[in-house]
Coordinates of C-alpha atoms in Angstrom, one line a residue:
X169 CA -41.1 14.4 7.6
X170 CA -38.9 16.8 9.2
X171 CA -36.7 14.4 10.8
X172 CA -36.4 12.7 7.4
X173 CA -34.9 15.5 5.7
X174 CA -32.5 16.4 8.9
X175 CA -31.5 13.0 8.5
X176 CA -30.6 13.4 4.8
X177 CA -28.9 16.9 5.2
X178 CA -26.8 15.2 7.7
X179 CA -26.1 12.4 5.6
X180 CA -25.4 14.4 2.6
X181 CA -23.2 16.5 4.7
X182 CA -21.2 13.9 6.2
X183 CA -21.0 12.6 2.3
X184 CA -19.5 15.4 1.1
X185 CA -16.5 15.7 3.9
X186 CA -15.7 12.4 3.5
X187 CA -15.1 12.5 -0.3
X188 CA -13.2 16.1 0.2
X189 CA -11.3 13.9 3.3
X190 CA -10.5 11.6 0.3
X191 CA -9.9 14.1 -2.1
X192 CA -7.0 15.7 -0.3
X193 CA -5.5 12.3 0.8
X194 CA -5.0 11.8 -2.8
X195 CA -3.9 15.3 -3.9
X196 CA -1.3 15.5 -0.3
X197 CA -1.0 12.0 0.7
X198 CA 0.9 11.7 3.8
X199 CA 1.4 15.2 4.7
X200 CA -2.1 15.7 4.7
X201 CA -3.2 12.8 7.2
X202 CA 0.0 14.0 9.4
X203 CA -1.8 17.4 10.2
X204 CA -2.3 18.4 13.5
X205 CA -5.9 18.2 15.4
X206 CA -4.2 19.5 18.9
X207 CA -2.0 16.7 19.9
X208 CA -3.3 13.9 17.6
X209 CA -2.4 13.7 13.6
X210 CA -5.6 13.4 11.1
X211 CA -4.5 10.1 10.6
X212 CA -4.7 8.7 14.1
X213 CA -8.0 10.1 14.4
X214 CA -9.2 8.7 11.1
X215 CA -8.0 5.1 12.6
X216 CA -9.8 5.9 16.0
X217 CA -13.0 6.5 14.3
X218 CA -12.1 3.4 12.2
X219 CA -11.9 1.4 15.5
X220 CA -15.3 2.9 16.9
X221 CA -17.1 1.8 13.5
X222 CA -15.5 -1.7 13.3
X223 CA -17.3 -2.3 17.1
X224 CA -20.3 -0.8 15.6
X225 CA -20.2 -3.3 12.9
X226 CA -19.6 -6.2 14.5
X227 CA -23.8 -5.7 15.9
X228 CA -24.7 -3.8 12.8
X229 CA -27.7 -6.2 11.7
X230 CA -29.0 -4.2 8.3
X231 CA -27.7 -5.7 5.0
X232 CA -24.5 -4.4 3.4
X233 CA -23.7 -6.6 0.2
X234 CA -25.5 -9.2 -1.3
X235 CA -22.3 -11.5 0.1
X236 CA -23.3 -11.9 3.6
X237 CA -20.5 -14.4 4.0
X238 CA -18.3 -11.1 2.8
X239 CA -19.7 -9.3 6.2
X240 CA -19.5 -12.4 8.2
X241 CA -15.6 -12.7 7.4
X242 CA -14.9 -9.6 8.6
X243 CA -16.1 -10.1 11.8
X244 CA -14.4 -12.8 11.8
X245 CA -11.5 -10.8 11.7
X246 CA -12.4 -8.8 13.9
X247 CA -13.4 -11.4 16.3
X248 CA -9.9 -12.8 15.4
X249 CA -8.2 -9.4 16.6
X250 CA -10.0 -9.1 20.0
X251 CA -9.5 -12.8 21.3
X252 CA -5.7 -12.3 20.4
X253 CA -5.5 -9.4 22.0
X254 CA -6.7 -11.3 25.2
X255 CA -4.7 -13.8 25.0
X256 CA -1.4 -11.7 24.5
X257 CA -2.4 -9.5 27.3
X258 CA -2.7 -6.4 24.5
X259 CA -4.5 -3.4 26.2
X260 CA -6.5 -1.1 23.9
X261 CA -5.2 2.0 26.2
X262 CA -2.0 1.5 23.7
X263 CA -2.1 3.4 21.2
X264 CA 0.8 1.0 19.7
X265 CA -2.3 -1.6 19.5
X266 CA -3.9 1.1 17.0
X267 CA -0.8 1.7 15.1
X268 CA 0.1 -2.3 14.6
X269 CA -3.1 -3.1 14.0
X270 CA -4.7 -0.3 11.7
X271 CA -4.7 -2.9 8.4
X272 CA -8.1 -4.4 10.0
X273 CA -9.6 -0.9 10.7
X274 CA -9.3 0.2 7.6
X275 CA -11.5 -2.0 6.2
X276 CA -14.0 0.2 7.2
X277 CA -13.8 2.2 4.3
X278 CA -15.1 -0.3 2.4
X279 CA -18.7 0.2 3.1
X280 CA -18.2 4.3 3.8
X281 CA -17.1 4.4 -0.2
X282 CA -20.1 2.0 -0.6
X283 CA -22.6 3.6 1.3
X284 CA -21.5 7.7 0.9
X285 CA -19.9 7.5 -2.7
X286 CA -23.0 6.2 -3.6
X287 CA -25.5 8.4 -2.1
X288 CA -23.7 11.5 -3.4
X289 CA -24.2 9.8 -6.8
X290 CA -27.4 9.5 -6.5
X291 CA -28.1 12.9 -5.2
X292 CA -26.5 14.4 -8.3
X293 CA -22.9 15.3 -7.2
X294 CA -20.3 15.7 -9.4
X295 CA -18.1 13.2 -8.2
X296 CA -16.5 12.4 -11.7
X297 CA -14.3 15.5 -10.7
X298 CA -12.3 13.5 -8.3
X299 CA -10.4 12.3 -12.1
X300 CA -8.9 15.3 -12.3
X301 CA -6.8 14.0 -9.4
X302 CA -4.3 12.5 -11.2
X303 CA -2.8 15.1 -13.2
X304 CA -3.0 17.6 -10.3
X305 CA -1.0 15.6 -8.1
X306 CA 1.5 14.6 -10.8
X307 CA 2.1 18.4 -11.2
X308 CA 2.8 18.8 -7.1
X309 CA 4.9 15.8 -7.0
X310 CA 7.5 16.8 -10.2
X311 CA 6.9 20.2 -11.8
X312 CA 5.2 23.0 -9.1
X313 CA 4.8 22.7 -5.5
X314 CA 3.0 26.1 -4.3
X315 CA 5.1 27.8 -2.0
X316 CA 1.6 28.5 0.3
X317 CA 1.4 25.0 0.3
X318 CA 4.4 23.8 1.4
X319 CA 4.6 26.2 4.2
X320 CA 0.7 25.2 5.1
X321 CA 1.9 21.8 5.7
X322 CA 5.5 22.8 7.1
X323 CA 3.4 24.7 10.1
X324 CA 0.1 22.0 10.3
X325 CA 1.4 18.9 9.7
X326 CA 4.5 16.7 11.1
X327 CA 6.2 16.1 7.4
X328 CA 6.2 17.8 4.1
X329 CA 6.5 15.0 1.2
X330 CA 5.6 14.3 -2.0
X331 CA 3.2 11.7 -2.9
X332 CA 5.0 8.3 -3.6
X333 CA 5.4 6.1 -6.6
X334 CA 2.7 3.8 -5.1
X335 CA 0.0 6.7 -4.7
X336 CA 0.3 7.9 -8.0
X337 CA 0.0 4.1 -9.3
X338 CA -3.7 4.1 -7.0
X339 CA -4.7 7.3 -8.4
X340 CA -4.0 6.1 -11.7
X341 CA -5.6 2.9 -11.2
X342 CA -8.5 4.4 -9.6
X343 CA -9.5 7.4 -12.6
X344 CA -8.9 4.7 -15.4
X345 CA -10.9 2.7 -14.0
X346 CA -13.8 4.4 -13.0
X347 CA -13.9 5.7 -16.2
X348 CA -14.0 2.4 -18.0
X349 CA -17.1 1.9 -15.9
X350 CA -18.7 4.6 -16.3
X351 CA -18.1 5.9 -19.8
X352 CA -15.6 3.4 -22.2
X353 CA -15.7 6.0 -24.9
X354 CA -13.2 8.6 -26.8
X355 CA -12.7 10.4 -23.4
X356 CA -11.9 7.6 -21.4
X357 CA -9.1 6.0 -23.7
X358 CA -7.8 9.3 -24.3
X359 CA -7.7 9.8 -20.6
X360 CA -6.1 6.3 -20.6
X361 CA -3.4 6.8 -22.9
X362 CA -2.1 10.3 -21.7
X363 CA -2.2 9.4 -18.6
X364 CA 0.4 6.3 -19.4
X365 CA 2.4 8.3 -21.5
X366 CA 3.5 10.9 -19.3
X367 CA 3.2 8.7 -15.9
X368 CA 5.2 5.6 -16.7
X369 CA 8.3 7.0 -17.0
X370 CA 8.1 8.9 -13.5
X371 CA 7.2 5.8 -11.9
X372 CA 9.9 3.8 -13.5
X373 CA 12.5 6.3 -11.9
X374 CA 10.8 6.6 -8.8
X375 CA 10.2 3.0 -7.9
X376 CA 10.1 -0.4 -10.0
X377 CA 7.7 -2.0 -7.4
X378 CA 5.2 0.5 -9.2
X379 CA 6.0 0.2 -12.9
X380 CA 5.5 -2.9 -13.2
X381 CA 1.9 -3.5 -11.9
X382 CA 1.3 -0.3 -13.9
X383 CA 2.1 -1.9 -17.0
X384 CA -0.3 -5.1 -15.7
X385 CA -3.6 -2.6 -15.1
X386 CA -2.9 -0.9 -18.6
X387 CA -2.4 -4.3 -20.6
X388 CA -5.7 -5.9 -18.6
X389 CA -7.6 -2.5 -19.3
X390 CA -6.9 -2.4 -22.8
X391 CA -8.5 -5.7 -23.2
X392 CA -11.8 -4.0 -22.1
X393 CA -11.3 -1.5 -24.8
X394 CA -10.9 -3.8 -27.5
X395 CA -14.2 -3.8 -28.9
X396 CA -13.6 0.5 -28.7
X397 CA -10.2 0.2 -30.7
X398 CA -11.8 -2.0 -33.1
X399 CA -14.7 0.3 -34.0
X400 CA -12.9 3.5 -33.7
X401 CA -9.5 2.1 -35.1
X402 CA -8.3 5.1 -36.7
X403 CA -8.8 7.3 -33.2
X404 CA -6.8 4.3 -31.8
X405 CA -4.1 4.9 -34.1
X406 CA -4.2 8.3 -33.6
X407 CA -4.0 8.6 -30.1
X408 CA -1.3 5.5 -30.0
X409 CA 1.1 8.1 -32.2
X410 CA 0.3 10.7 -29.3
X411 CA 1.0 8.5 -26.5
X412 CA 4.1 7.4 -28.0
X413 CA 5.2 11.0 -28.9
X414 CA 4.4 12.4 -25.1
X415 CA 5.7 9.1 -23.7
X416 CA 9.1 9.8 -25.4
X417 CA 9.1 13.3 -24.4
X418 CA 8.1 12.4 -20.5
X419 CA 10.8 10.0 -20.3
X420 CA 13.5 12.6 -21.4
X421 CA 12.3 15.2 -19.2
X422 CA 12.6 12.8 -16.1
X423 CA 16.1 10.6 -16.8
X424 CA 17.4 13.4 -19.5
X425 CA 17.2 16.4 -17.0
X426 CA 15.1 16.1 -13.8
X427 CA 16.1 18.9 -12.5
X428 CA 13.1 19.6 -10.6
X429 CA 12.1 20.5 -7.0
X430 CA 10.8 17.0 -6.1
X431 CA 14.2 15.5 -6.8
X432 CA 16.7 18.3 -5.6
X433 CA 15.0 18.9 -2.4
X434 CA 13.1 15.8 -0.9
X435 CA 15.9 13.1 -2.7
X436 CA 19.4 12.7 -2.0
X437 CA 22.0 10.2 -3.4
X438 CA 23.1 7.1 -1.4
X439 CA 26.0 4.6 -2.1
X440 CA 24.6 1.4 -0.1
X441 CA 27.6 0.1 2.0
X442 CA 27.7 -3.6 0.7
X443 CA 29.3 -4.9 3.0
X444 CA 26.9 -4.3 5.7
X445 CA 24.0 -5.4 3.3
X446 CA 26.1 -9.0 2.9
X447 CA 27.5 -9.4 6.6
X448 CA 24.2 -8.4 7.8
X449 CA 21.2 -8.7 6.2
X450 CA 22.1 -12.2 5.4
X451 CA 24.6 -14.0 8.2
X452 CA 22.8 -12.1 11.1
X453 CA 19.2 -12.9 10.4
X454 CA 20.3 -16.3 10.1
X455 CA 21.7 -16.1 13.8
X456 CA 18.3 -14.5 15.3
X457 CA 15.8 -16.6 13.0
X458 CA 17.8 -20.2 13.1
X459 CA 19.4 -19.9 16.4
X460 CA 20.8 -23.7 16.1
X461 CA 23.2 -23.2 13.6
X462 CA 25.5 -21.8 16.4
X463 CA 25.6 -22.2 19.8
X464 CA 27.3 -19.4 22.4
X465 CA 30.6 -20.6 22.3
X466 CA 30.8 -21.0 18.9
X467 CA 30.7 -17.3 18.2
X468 CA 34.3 -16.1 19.6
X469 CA 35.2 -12.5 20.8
X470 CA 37.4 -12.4 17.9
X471 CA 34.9 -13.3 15.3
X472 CA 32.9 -10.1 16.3
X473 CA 33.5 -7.1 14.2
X474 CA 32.1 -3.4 14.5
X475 CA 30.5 -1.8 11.6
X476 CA 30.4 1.9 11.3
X477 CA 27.3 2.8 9.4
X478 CA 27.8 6.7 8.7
X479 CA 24.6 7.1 7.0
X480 CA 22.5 6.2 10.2
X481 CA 25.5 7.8 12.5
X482 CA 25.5 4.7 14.9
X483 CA 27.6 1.4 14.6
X484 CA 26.8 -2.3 15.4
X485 CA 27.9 -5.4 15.8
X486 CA 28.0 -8.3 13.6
X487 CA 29.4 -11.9 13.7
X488 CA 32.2 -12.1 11.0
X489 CA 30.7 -15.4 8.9
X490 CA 34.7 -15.8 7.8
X491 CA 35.0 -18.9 5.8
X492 CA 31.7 -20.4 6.2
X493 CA 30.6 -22.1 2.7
X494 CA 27.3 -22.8 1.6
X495 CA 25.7 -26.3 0.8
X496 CA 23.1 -27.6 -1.1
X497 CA 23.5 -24.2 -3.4
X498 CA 21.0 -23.5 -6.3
X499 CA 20.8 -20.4 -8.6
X500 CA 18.2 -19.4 -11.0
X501 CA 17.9 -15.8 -12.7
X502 CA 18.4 -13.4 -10.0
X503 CA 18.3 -15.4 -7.0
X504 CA 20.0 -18.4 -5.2
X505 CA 18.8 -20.6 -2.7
X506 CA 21.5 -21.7 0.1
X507 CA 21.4 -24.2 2.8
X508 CA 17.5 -23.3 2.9
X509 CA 17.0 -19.4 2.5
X510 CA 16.3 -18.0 -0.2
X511 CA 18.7 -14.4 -1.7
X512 CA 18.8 -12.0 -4.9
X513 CA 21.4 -10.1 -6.2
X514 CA 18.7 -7.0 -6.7
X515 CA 20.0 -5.0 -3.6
X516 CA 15.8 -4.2 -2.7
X517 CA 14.5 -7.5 -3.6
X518 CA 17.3 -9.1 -1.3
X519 CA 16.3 -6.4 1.9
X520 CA 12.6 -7.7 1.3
X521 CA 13.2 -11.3 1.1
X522 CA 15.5 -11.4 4.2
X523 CA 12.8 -9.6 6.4
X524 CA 10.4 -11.4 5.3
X525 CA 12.0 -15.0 6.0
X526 CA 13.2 -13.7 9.0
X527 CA 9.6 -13.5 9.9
X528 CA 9.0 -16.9 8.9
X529 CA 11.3 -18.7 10.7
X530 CA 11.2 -16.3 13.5
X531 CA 7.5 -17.5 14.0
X532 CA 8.0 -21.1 13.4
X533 CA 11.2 -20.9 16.3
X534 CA 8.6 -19.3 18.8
X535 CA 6.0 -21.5 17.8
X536 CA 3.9 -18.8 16.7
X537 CA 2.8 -19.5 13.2
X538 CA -1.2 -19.7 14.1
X539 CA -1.2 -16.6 16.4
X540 CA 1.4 -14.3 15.4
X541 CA 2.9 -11.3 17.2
X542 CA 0.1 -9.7 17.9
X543 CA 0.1 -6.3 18.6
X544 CA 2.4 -5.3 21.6
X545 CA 5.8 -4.5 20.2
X546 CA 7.5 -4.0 16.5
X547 CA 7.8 -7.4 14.8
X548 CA 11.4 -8.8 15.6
X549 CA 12.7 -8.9 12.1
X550 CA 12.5 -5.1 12.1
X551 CA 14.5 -4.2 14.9
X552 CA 17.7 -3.9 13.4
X553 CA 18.8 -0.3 13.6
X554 CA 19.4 -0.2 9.5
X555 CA 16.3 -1.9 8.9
X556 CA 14.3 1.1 10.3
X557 CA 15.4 3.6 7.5
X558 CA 17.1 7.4 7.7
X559 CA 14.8 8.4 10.9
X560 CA 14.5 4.9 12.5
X561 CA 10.9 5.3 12.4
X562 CA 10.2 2.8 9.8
X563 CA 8.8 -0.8 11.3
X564 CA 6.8 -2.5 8.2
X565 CA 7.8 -5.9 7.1
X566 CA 7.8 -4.2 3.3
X567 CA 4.6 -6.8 2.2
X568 CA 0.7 -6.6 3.1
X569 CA 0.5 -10.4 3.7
X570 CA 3.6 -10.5 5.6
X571 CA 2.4 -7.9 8.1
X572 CA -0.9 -10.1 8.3
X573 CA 1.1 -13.2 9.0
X574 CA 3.5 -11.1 11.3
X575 CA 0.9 -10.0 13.2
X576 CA -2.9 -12.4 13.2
X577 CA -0.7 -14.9 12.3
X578 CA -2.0 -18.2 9.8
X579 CA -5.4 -17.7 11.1
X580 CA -5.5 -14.3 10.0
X581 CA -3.8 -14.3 6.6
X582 CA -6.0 -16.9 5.6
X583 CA -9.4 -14.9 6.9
X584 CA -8.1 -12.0 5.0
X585 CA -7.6 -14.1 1.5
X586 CA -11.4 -15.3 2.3
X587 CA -12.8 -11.7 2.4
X588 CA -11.2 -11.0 -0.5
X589 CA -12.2 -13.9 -2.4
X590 CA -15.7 -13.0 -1.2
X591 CA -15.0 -9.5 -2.7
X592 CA -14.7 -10.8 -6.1
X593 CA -17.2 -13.1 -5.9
X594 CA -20.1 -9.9 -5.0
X595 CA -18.9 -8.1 -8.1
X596 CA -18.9 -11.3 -10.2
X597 CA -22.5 -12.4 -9.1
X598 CA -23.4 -8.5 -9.5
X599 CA -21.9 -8.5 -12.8
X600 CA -21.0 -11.6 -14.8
X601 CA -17.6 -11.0 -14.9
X602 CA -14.3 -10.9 -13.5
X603 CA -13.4 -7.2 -14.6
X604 CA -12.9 -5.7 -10.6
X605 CA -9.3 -7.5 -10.6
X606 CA -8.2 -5.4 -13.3
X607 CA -8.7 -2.8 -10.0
X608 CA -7.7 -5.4 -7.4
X609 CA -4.7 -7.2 -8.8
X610 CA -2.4 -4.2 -9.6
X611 CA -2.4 -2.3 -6.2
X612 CA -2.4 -6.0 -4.4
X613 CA 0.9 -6.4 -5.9
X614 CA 2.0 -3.0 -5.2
X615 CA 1.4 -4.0 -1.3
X616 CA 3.4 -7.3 -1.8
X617 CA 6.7 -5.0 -1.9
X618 CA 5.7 -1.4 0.1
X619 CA 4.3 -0.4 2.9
X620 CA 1.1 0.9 1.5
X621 CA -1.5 -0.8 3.0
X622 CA -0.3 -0.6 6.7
X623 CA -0.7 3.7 6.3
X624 CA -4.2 5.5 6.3
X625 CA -3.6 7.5 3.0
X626 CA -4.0 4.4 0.6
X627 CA -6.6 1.8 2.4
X628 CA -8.5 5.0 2.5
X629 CA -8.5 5.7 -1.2
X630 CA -8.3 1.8 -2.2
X631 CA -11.3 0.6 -0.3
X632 CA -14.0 3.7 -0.5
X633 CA -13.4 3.6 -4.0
X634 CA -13.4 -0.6 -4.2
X635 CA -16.9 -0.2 -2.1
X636 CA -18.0 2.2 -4.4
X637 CA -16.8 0.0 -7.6
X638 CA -19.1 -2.3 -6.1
X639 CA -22.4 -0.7 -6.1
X640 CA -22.6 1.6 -8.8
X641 CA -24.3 0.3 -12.3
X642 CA -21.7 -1.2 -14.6
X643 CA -22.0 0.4 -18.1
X644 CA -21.9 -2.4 -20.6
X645 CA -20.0 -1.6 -24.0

């Protein structure tokens, strides 16, 4: 009997860190997991016990979900990771293999949400708090950044940032939603409504890649409140006329004057050199990635040109494309396809599209396409100097899929899809419905154009609380 309640101190204990651990990820973000522990950041370590639990579960016989095929598909994964590993000659005495491959580990959180979330639940926690999240991390990122704080982090931790466009989307995704779960009343919409009103037009200026799946969650959540607005119309009304009143207010206060620390001091202005982005980005990827459009003595000393790039403070060189002309040329909205490969005239949409292709054919070139890159090196397409951002530190192929595909290869992506088919099927057969993609979809979009899922702060946030979604009792309204 003793041992018993040892064992559910400890568990309660280890409860409680982890949702503070989760807590402060979503209040700090990066700057949080980049504290110091000696010579290892909070995030490496998080990814090492990640790693330990992952081997643990690959023998871990108890049942988890109601889905076995759900666990079974991620040791699959798993399984996947290891054999390529062998067969590339990847050591696990790299902490590069870590880094490349922290998108499997991460899964782990998963079942910690499912499994600790719960308990504290169940013990009577308070873990509704955690909503009041949102607004405080809205405030650090564009009104008030406590001096203490910032010089906590300028002293512990390796950066000092604000949180991005795409956490503030996940926090926002994550309160709503618990709260349509767990209450669909007065409070939530309200909750719902404010929260909109004054968010939308910060994400909007901070990054359309985030607007626009924000817009998706709020038009998919309000259909779940429709039997709400039509009992309690006039409240609907009511708080419709707020919304739009705060909305209008927000959205001069952030393109009006935003004259705010989180623009003046962690945001500067840059002019992007186009003719870089079109010499480059376009004609050179198609040199590396379809190498038999040109031979070696087709590309002439003379046809060689040096760019000066003063906003990395290095130069290159490119291959002039000179007179080249396109065939087989099609254009529709914002993009064109050309001899094959696809481009945009949106300046971000056109940096994506080119790294990710360059993937692509990259893969198919090197005969690649099942296995991938696996874990050993930075994935080709990124090794361009002005593909690796201000600090040169940036390696992510901008898209969640992509990086699977870059890395596991076909096998992979398409193990990955399965567990989260498998995902949505435990909360349908749980539930009756499809209502968890209203969660799913938004931020799964997100990672289709950012780097999210390949860091620690969001998988950890996305998947405790997507295990959790999945075992607590679904209010029915």
């Amino acid at each position: 009997m003793k041992d018993r309640l040892l064992s559910l101190k400890l568990i309660k204990l280890i409860s409680v860190i982890y949702f503070f651990l989760v807590l402060f990820v979503m209040l700090f973000g990066r700057t949080f997991t980049g504290i110091y522990f000696y010579n290892f950041r909070l995030g490496e370590i998080i990814i090492a016990v990640c790693f330990i639990l992952s081997c643990i579960f690959l023998f871990y016989n108890k049942k988890i979900f109601n889905q076995t095929k759900l666990v079974f598909v991620h040791r699959l994964i798993l399984v996947a990771f290891f054999l390529n590993l062998v067969i590339t000659s990847g050591s696990l005495f790299n902490s590069y293999t870590f880094k490349s491959s922290s998108y499997i580990w991460t899964l782990m959180f998963l079942y910690l949400g499912n499994y600790l979330f719960n308990y504290l639940e169940s013990d009577n926690f308070k873990i509704k708090n955690f909503i009041w999240a949102l607004p405080i991390s809205y405030i650090l990122s564009s009104i008030y950044y406590p001096q203490f704080l910032q010089n906590f982090f300028i002293k512990f931790s390796d950066t000092l940032d604000f949180l991005k466009a795409s956490d503030l989307l996940l926090l926002f995704t994550v309160t709503n939603f618990y709260l349509l779960l767990k209450r669909n009343d007065r409070f939530s919409f309200s909750y719902l409504i404010l929260s909109s009103a004054i968010l939308f037009p910060y994400l909007s200026f901070k990054s359309k890649g985030s607007i626009l799946p924000a817009v998706l969650f709020l038009l998919l959540i309000t259909y779940y409140y429709r039997k709400f607005i039509f009992k309690d119309f006039k409240y609907f009304i009511f708080m419709l006329l707020i919304g739009v009143s705060l909305f209008s207010f927000s959205s001069v206060r952030t393109f009006g004057s935003f004259n705010n620390i989180s623009y003046e001091v962690f945001f500067s202005e840059y002019t992007e050199n186009t003719y870089m982005h079109e010499k480059f980005t376009n004609f050179q990827s198609i040199l590396k990635t379809q190498p038999e459009r040109y031979s070696n003595s087709e590309i002439l000393e003379d046809d060689l040109i040096t760019i000066e790039v003063p906003e990395y403070d290095y130069e290159y060189t490119v291959v002039d494309e000179g007179d080249y002309t396109y065939k087989n040329v099609r254009e529709f909205w914002i993009f064109t396809l050309a001899d094959g490969r696809l481009y945009s005239d949106e300046t971000n949409i056109d940096y994506r599209l080119q790294i990710w292709q360059d993937v692509l054919f990259d893969l198919d070139y090197q005969d690649q396409i099942l296995t991938g890159y696996a874990y050993n090196e930075i994935i080709p397409a990124m090794t361009p100097r002005e593909r690796q951002g201000w600090d040169g530190s940036n390696e992510n192929v901008h898209n969640y899929l992509v990086n699977i595909f870059a890395r596991g290869g076909l096998i992979q992506l398409l193990l990955f899809l399965v567990f989260y088919y498998y995902l949505v099927k435990e909360w349908y057969l749980k539930n009756n419905n499809f209502k968890i993609i209203v969660f799913i979809l938004p931020i799964f979009l997100t990672s289709l154009f950012d780097v999210s899922m390949e860091s620690v702060r969001y998988p950890i946030i996305y998947f405790s609380f997507l295990g959790y979604f999945l075992s607590i009792k679904i209010l029915q309204k």
